[in-house]
CSV table of C-alpha atoms in Angstrom, one decimal:
chain,number,residue,atom,x,y,z
A,269,MET,CA,14.2,5.8,39.8
A,270,GLU,CA,12.3,6.7,43.0
A,271,PRO,CA,9.0,4.8,43.5
A,272,ARG,CA,5.9,6.8,43.2
A,273,LEU,CA,2.3,6.3,44.2
A,274,LEU,CA,0.1,5.7,41.2
A,275,VAL,CA,-3.3,7.2,41.2
A,276,TYR,CA,-6.1,6.6,38.7
A,277,THR,CA,-7.2,10.0,37.3
A,278,SER,CA,-9.1,8.7,34.3
A,279,VAL,CA,-11.0,5.6,33.2
A,280,VAL,CA,-11.7,4.4,29.6
A,281,GLU,CA,-14.6,2.1,29.0
A,282,PRO,CA,-16.9,1.9,25.9
A,283,ASP,CA,-19.9,0.6,27.9
A,284,LEU,CA,-21.6,3.5,29.6
A,285,SER,CA,-22.9,1.6,32.7
A,286,ARG,CA,-19.4,0.0,33.3
A,287,ARG,CA,-17.8,3.4,32.7
A,288,LEU,CA,-19.8,5.1,35.4
A,289,SER,CA,-19.2,2.2,37.8
A,290,ALA,CA,-15.4,2.3,37.1
A,291,LEU,CA,-15.4,6.0,37.6
A,292,LYS,CA,-17.0,5.6,41.0
A,293,ASP,CA,-14.9,2.7,42.2
A,294,SER,CA,-11.6,4.1,41.0
A,295,GLY,CA,-12.0,7.6,42.4
A,296,ALA,CA,-10.9,9.0,39.0
A,297,LYS,CA,-11.7,12.5,37.9
A,298,LYS,CA,-12.7,11.8,34.3
A,299,ALA,CA,-14.2,9.1,32.1
A,300,PHE,CA,-14.0,8.5,28.4
A,301,ALA,CA,-15.5,6.1,25.9
A,302,THR,CA,-12.2,5.5,24.0
A,303,LEU,CA,-8.5,5.9,24.7
A,304,GLU,CA,-8.2,8.2,21.7
A,305,GLU,CA,-10.8,10.4,23.3
A,306,ALA,CA,-8.9,10.5,26.5
A,307,LEU,CA,-5.6,11.3,24.8
A,308,GLN,CA,-7.2,14.1,22.7
A,309,ALA,CA,-8.5,15.6,25.9
A,310,ASP,CA,-5.0,15.6,27.6
A,311,PRO,CA,-2.4,16.5,25.0
A,312,ASP,CA,0.0,17.9,27.6
A,313,GLN,CA,-0.2,14.9,30.0
A,314,GLU,CA,-1.6,17.0,32.8
A,315,LEU,CA,-4.4,14.5,33.5
A,316,PHE,CA,-2.5,11.2,33.2
A,317,GLU,CA,1.1,10.2,32.4
A,318,ALA,CA,0.6,6.4,32.1
A,319,VAL,CA,-2.0,4.0,30.7
A,320,ASP,CA,-2.9,0.8,32.5
A,321,ILE,CA,-4.2,-1.5,29.7
A,322,MET,CA,-6.6,-4.1,31.1
A,323,VAL,CA,-8.4,-5.1,27.9
A,324,PRO,CA,-8.9,-8.8,27.0
A,325,ASN,CA,-5.9,-10.4,25.4
A,326,VAL,CA,-7.8,-11.5,22.2
A,327,GLY,CA,-6.3,-11.3,18.8
A,328,THR,CA,-4.1,-8.2,18.6
A,329,LEU,CA,-6.2,-6.1,21.0
A,330,HIS,CA,-3.3,-5.6,23.4
A,331,GLU,CA,-1.1,-4.4,20.6
A,332,GLU,CA,-3.7,-2.1,19.1
A,333,VAL,CA,-4.3,-0.3,22.4
A,334,ALA,CA,-0.6,-0.2,23.4
A,335,LEU,CA,0.4,1.4,20.1
A,336,ILE,CA,-2.2,4.1,20.6
A,337,ALA,CA,-0.7,4.9,24.1
A,338,GLN,CA,2.9,4.6,22.8
A,339,LYS,CA,2.2,7.1,19.9
A,340,ALA,CA,1.0,9.5,22.6
A,341,ASN,CA,4.3,9.0,24.5
A,342,ARG,CA,2.8,7.5,27.7
A,343,HIS,CA,4.1,5.0,30.2
A,344,ILE,CA,2.4,1.7,29.9
A,345,LEU,CA,1.4,-1.1,32.3
A,346,LEU,CA,0.2,-4.0,30.2
A,347,GLU,CA,-1.6,-7.0,31.7
A,348,LYS,CA,0.0,-10.3,31.1
A,349,PRO,CA,0.8,-11.8,28.7
A,350,ILE,CA,2.2,-9.0,26.5
A,351,SER,CA,0.4,-10.4,23.5
A,352,VAL,CA,-0.8,-13.7,22.1
A,353,CYS,CA,2.0,-14.2,19.6
A,354,ILE,CA,5.7,-13.4,19.3
A,355,ALA,CA,5.4,-11.0,16.4
A,356,SER,CA,2.8,-8.9,18.1
A,357,GLY,CA,4.8,-8.8,21.3
A,358,GLN,CA,7.9,-7.7,19.4
A,359,ARG,CA,6.0,-4.9,17.7
A,360,ILE,CA,4.9,-3.6,21.1
A,361,LEU,CA,8.5,-3.7,22.4
A,362,GLN,CA,9.9,-2.0,19.3
A,363,SER,CA,7.4,0.8,19.5
A,364,GLN,CA,8.1,1.8,23.1
A,365,GLY,CA,10.1,5.0,23.4
A,366,PRO,CA,13.4,4.7,25.4
A,367,GLU,CA,12.3,7.5,27.8
A,368,LYS,CA,9.1,5.7,28.8
A,369,VAL,CA,8.4,2.7,30.9
A,370,LEU,CA,6.7,-0.4,29.5
A,371,ALA,CA,5.9,-2.9,32.2
A,372,VAL,CA,4.0,-6.2,32.0
A,373,ALA,CA,1.8,-6.9,35.0
A,374,GLU,CA,3.0,-10.4,35.8
A,375,ASN,CA,3.8,-10.9,39.5
A,376,ALA,CA,5.7,-14.2,39.7
A,377,GLN,CA,9.1,-12.4,39.6
A,378,TYR,CA,8.1,-10.9,43.0
A,379,TRP,CA,6.9,-14.0,44.8
A,380,ARG,CA,9.1,-14.2,47.9
A,381,GLU,CA,9.7,-18.0,47.5
A,382,VAL,CA,10.8,-17.5,43.9
A,383,VAL,CA,13.2,-14.7,44.8
A,384,GLU,CA,14.7,-16.9,47.6
A,385,ALA,CA,15.0,-19.9,45.3
A,386,GLN,CA,16.9,-17.8,42.8
A,387,ARG,CA,19.2,-16.5,45.5
A,388,LEU,CA,19.9,-20.1,46.7
A,389,ILE,CA,20.7,-21.2,43.1
A,390,GLN,CA,23.0,-18.3,42.5
A,391,SER,CA,24.8,-18.8,45.9
A,392,GLY,CA,25.6,-22.4,45.0
A,393,ALA,CA,23.6,-23.8,47.9
A,394,ILE,CA,22.4,-26.8,45.9
A,395,GLY,CA,25.4,-26.9,43.5
A,396,ASP,CA,24.9,-26.9,39.8
A,397,VAL,CA,21.2,-27.2,38.7
A,398,LEU,CA,20.5,-30.5,37.0
A,399,THR,CA,16.8,-30.0,36.3
A,400,VAL,CA,13.7,-28.2,37.4
A,401,ARG,CA,10.1,-29.4,37.6
A,402,ALA,CA,7.4,-26.8,37.5
A,403,LYS,CA,3.7,-27.5,38.0
A,404,PHE,CA,0.8,-25.1,37.7
A,405,TRP,CA,-2.4,-26.7,39.0
A,406,GLU,CA,-5.9,-25.9,40.2
A,407,SER,CA,-9.2,-27.6,40.6
A,408,ALA,CA,-12.2,-26.5,38.6
A,409,HIS,CA,-14.6,-27.8,41.2
A,410,PRO,CA,-16.5,-25.1,43.1
A,411,ALA,CA,-16.0,-27.0,46.3
A,412,LEU,CA,-12.2,-26.6,46.0
A,413,ASN,CA,-11.7,-23.3,44.1
A,414,GLU,CA,-13.0,-19.9,44.8
A,415,TRP,CA,-12.4,-19.0,41.1
A,416,ALA,CA,-14.7,-21.9,40.1
A,417,ALA,CA,-17.3,-21.0,42.7
A,418,ASP,CA,-18.0,-17.7,41.1
A,419,GLY,CA,-18.8,-19.4,37.8
A,420,SER,CA,-15.5,-18.5,36.0
A,421,TYR,CA,-15.1,-22.1,34.7
A,422,GLU,CA,-18.7,-22.7,33.6
A,423,ALA,CA,-19.6,-23.0,30.0
A,424,GLY,CA,-20.1,-19.6,28.4
A,425,SER,CA,-18.2,-17.7,31.1
A,426,PHE,CA,-15.4,-15.3,30.2
A,427,ILE,CA,-12.5,-17.7,30.9
A,428,ALA,CA,-14.1,-20.4,28.7
A,429,ASP,CA,-14.6,-18.0,25.8
A,430,ALA,CA,-10.9,-17.3,24.8
A,431,ALA,CA,-9.2,-19.8,22.6
A,432,GLU,CA,-6.0,-19.6,24.7
A,433,GLY,CA,-7.6,-21.0,27.9
A,434,PHE,CA,-6.3,-22.0,31.3
A,435,VAL,CA,-2.7,-22.9,30.5
A,436,PHE,CA,-2.2,-19.6,28.6
A,437,ASP,CA,-3.8,-17.5,31.3
A,438,GLY,CA,-1.9,-18.9,34.4
A,439,GLY,CA,1.1,-20.8,33.1
A,440,LEU,CA,3.1,-17.6,32.7
A,441,HIS,CA,3.4,-17.4,36.5
A,442,TRP,CA,5.5,-20.6,36.3
A,443,LEU,CA,7.4,-19.9,33.1
A,444,ARG,CA,8.9,-16.6,34.3
A,445,PRO,CA,10.4,-18.2,37.4
A,446,LEU,CA,11.9,-20.9,35.2
A,447,ARG,CA,13.6,-18.2,33.3
A,448,MET,CA,14.8,-16.6,36.5
A,449,PHE,CA,16.3,-19.9,37.6
A,450,LEU,CA,17.8,-21.0,34.3
A,451,GLY,CA,18.0,-18.1,31.9
A,452,LYS,CA,16.8,-18.0,28.3
A,453,ALA,CA,14.8,-20.9,26.8
A,454,GLN,CA,16.2,-22.4,23.6
A,455,SER,CA,13.5,-24.9,22.5
A,456,VAL,CA,10.2,-26.4,23.7
A,457,SER,CA,8.5,-29.7,23.0
A,458,ALA,CA,5.0,-29.9,24.3
A,459,VAL,CA,1.6,-31.6,24.1
A,460,ALA,CA,-1.7,-30.1,25.3
A,461,GLY,CA,-5.2,-31.2,25.8
A,462,ARG,CA,-8.6,-30.3,27.3
A,463,ALA,CA,-9.4,-31.0,30.9
A,464,LEU,CA,-12.9,-29.4,30.6
A,465,PRO,CA,-14.7,-30.2,27.4
A,466,HIS,CA,-16.4,-26.8,27.2
A,467,MET,CA,-13.2,-24.8,27.6
A,468,ARG,CA,-11.9,-23.9,24.1
A,469,GLY,CA,-8.2,-23.5,25.0
A,470,PRO,CA,-6.0,-26.2,26.5
A,471,GLY,CA,-6.7,-27.1,30.1
A,472,MET,CA,-3.6,-29.2,30.6
A,473,THR,CA,-0.1,-29.5,29.1
A,474,GLN,CA,3.2,-31.3,29.5
A,475,ALA,CA,6.4,-29.7,28.1
A,476,LEU,CA,10.1,-30.2,28.0
A,477,ILE,CA,11.9,-26.8,27.9
A,478,CYS,CA,15.6,-26.8,27.0
A,479,PHE,CA,17.5,-23.7,28.1
A,480,GLU,CA,20.7,-22.1,26.7
A,481,CYS,CA,22.5,-23.0,29.9
A,482,GLY,CA,22.1,-26.7,29.0
A,483,VAL,CA,19.5,-27.6,31.6
A,484,THR,CA,16.2,-29.1,30.7
A,485,ALA,CA,13.0,-28.3,32.7
A,486,VAL,CA,9.7,-30.1,32.9
A,487,PHE,CA,6.6,-27.9,32.9
A,488,GLU,CA,3.1,-29.2,33.6
A,489,ALA,CA,-0.2,-27.5,34.0
A,490,ILE,CA,-3.7,-28.9,34.6
A,491,LEU,CA,-7.1,-27.6,35.6
A,492,ALA,CA,-8.5,-30.7,37.2
A,493,PRO,CA,-12.2,-31.2,36.8
A,494,GLY,CA,-12.5,-32.7,40.3
A,495,ALA,CA,-10.2,-33.3,43.3
A,496,ILE,CA,-6.4,-32.8,43.1
A,497,SER,CA,-3.8,-33.1,45.8
A,498,GLU,CA,-1.5,-30.4,47.1
A,499,GLN,CA,1.6,-30.5,44.8
A,500,PRO,CA,4.8,-28.5,44.8
A,501,PHE,CA,4.9,-25.5,42.5
A,502,PHE,CA,8.7,-26.1,41.8
A,503,VAL,CA,11.2,-28.8,42.5
A,504,ILE,CA,14.8,-27.6,41.7
A,505,GLN,CA,17.3,-30.5,41.8
A,506,GLY,CA,21.0,-29.7,42.0
A,507,THR,CA,24.3,-31.6,42.4
A,508,LYS,CA,24.4,-30.9,46.1
A,509,GLY,CA,20.8,-30.8,47.1
A,510,GLU,CA,17.2,-29.8,46.2
A,511,VAL,CA,14.9,-26.9,46.7
A,512,VAL,CA,11.1,-27.5,46.9
A,513,LEU,CA,8.6,-24.7,46.7
A,514,ASP,CA,5.2,-26.0,47.8
A,515,GLY,CA,1.8,-25.2,46.3
A,516,PHE,CA,-1.1,-23.2,47.6
A,517,ALA,CA,-0.7,-24.6,51.1
A,518,GLY,CA,2.6,-22.6,51.4
A,519,GLY,CA,6.1,-23.6,52.5
A,520,GLY,CA,9.5,-24.0,51.0
A,521,ARG,CA,12.4,-26.2,51.9
A,522,ILE,CA,16.0,-26.9,51.0
A,523,TYR,CA,17.5,-30.4,51.3
A,524,CYS,CA,21.2,-31.1,51.5
A,525,ILE,CA,23.6,-33.7,53.0
A,526,GLN,CA,25.4,-32.7,56.2
A,527,ASP,CA,27.6,-35.1,58.2
A,528,GLY,CA,26.4,-38.0,56.1
A,529,LYS,CA,22.7,-37.3,56.7
A,530,MET,CA,20.0,-35.5,54.7
A,531,MET,CA,19.1,-32.3,56.3
A,532,GLU,CA,15.8,-30.3,55.7
A,533,GLN,CA,15.6,-26.6,56.3
A,534,ALA,CA,12.7,-24.1,55.7
A,535,VAL,CA,13.7,-21.4,53.3
A,536,VAL,CA,10.7,-19.1,53.3
A,537,ILE,CA,7.2,-18.6,54.6
A,538,LEU,CA,5.0,-18.1,51.6
A,539,VAL,CA,2.4,-15.5,50.9
A,540,VAL,CA,0.0,-17.5,48.8
A,541,PRO,CA,0.1,-15.8,45.3
A,542,GLY,CA,-3.0,-14.6,43.5
A,543,ARG,CA,-3.7,-16.2,40.2
């Protein structure tokens, strides 16, 4: 399929003031209060062919909106995660017609360092993978985090309102690369807790993930209330060497033994990923 430039032609927003603002900012031609209203106005798909669903992932809202778009036979770009439970996600997948695209807007699969690490694993550069350690971390202190500086982590803000919380929101960016490295997960054993008392969902977790390939990975996530040091996003240990993908500071390296000595080589220059 040839890539095409996507252009917003319509916006859907129940709130009038936000609808007018979105219409201006997006450059769209039309604005509607509901998706049903937009679809009714465009039965022949002359105005829009696809729906970019950016509603909050609360309850089954993702599923409800997706099913409306699917019934109207539109392509769908659905913000991550696909839904808040497996059953809801499966219903979305089962409802998508084979001739239409359903894409989840999660970008970790395109991070250059993740793609390079996957290539190194598949090429055998570090031998057989023994284990992987993945860590998703941020500071909630406004002096260290632009997301915290805008009030996103304060009590009563949008990110503190959802029961799923920090781990659910950002951890997917680390779980998808684990699947790219190791394949399908078979079982998970995890504990979770709160790092910020006012945040309803878990602000930290520690998990052991067993994959069908026989490898076990460690996944950690924490939203530190104060200072936290730079830590690798991924450490991939193999029988011949190790790949380390650093955190927000950037950088990635492969370690191996050559001529009886440990050698270190840069593998990629990172573009710091957005959250």
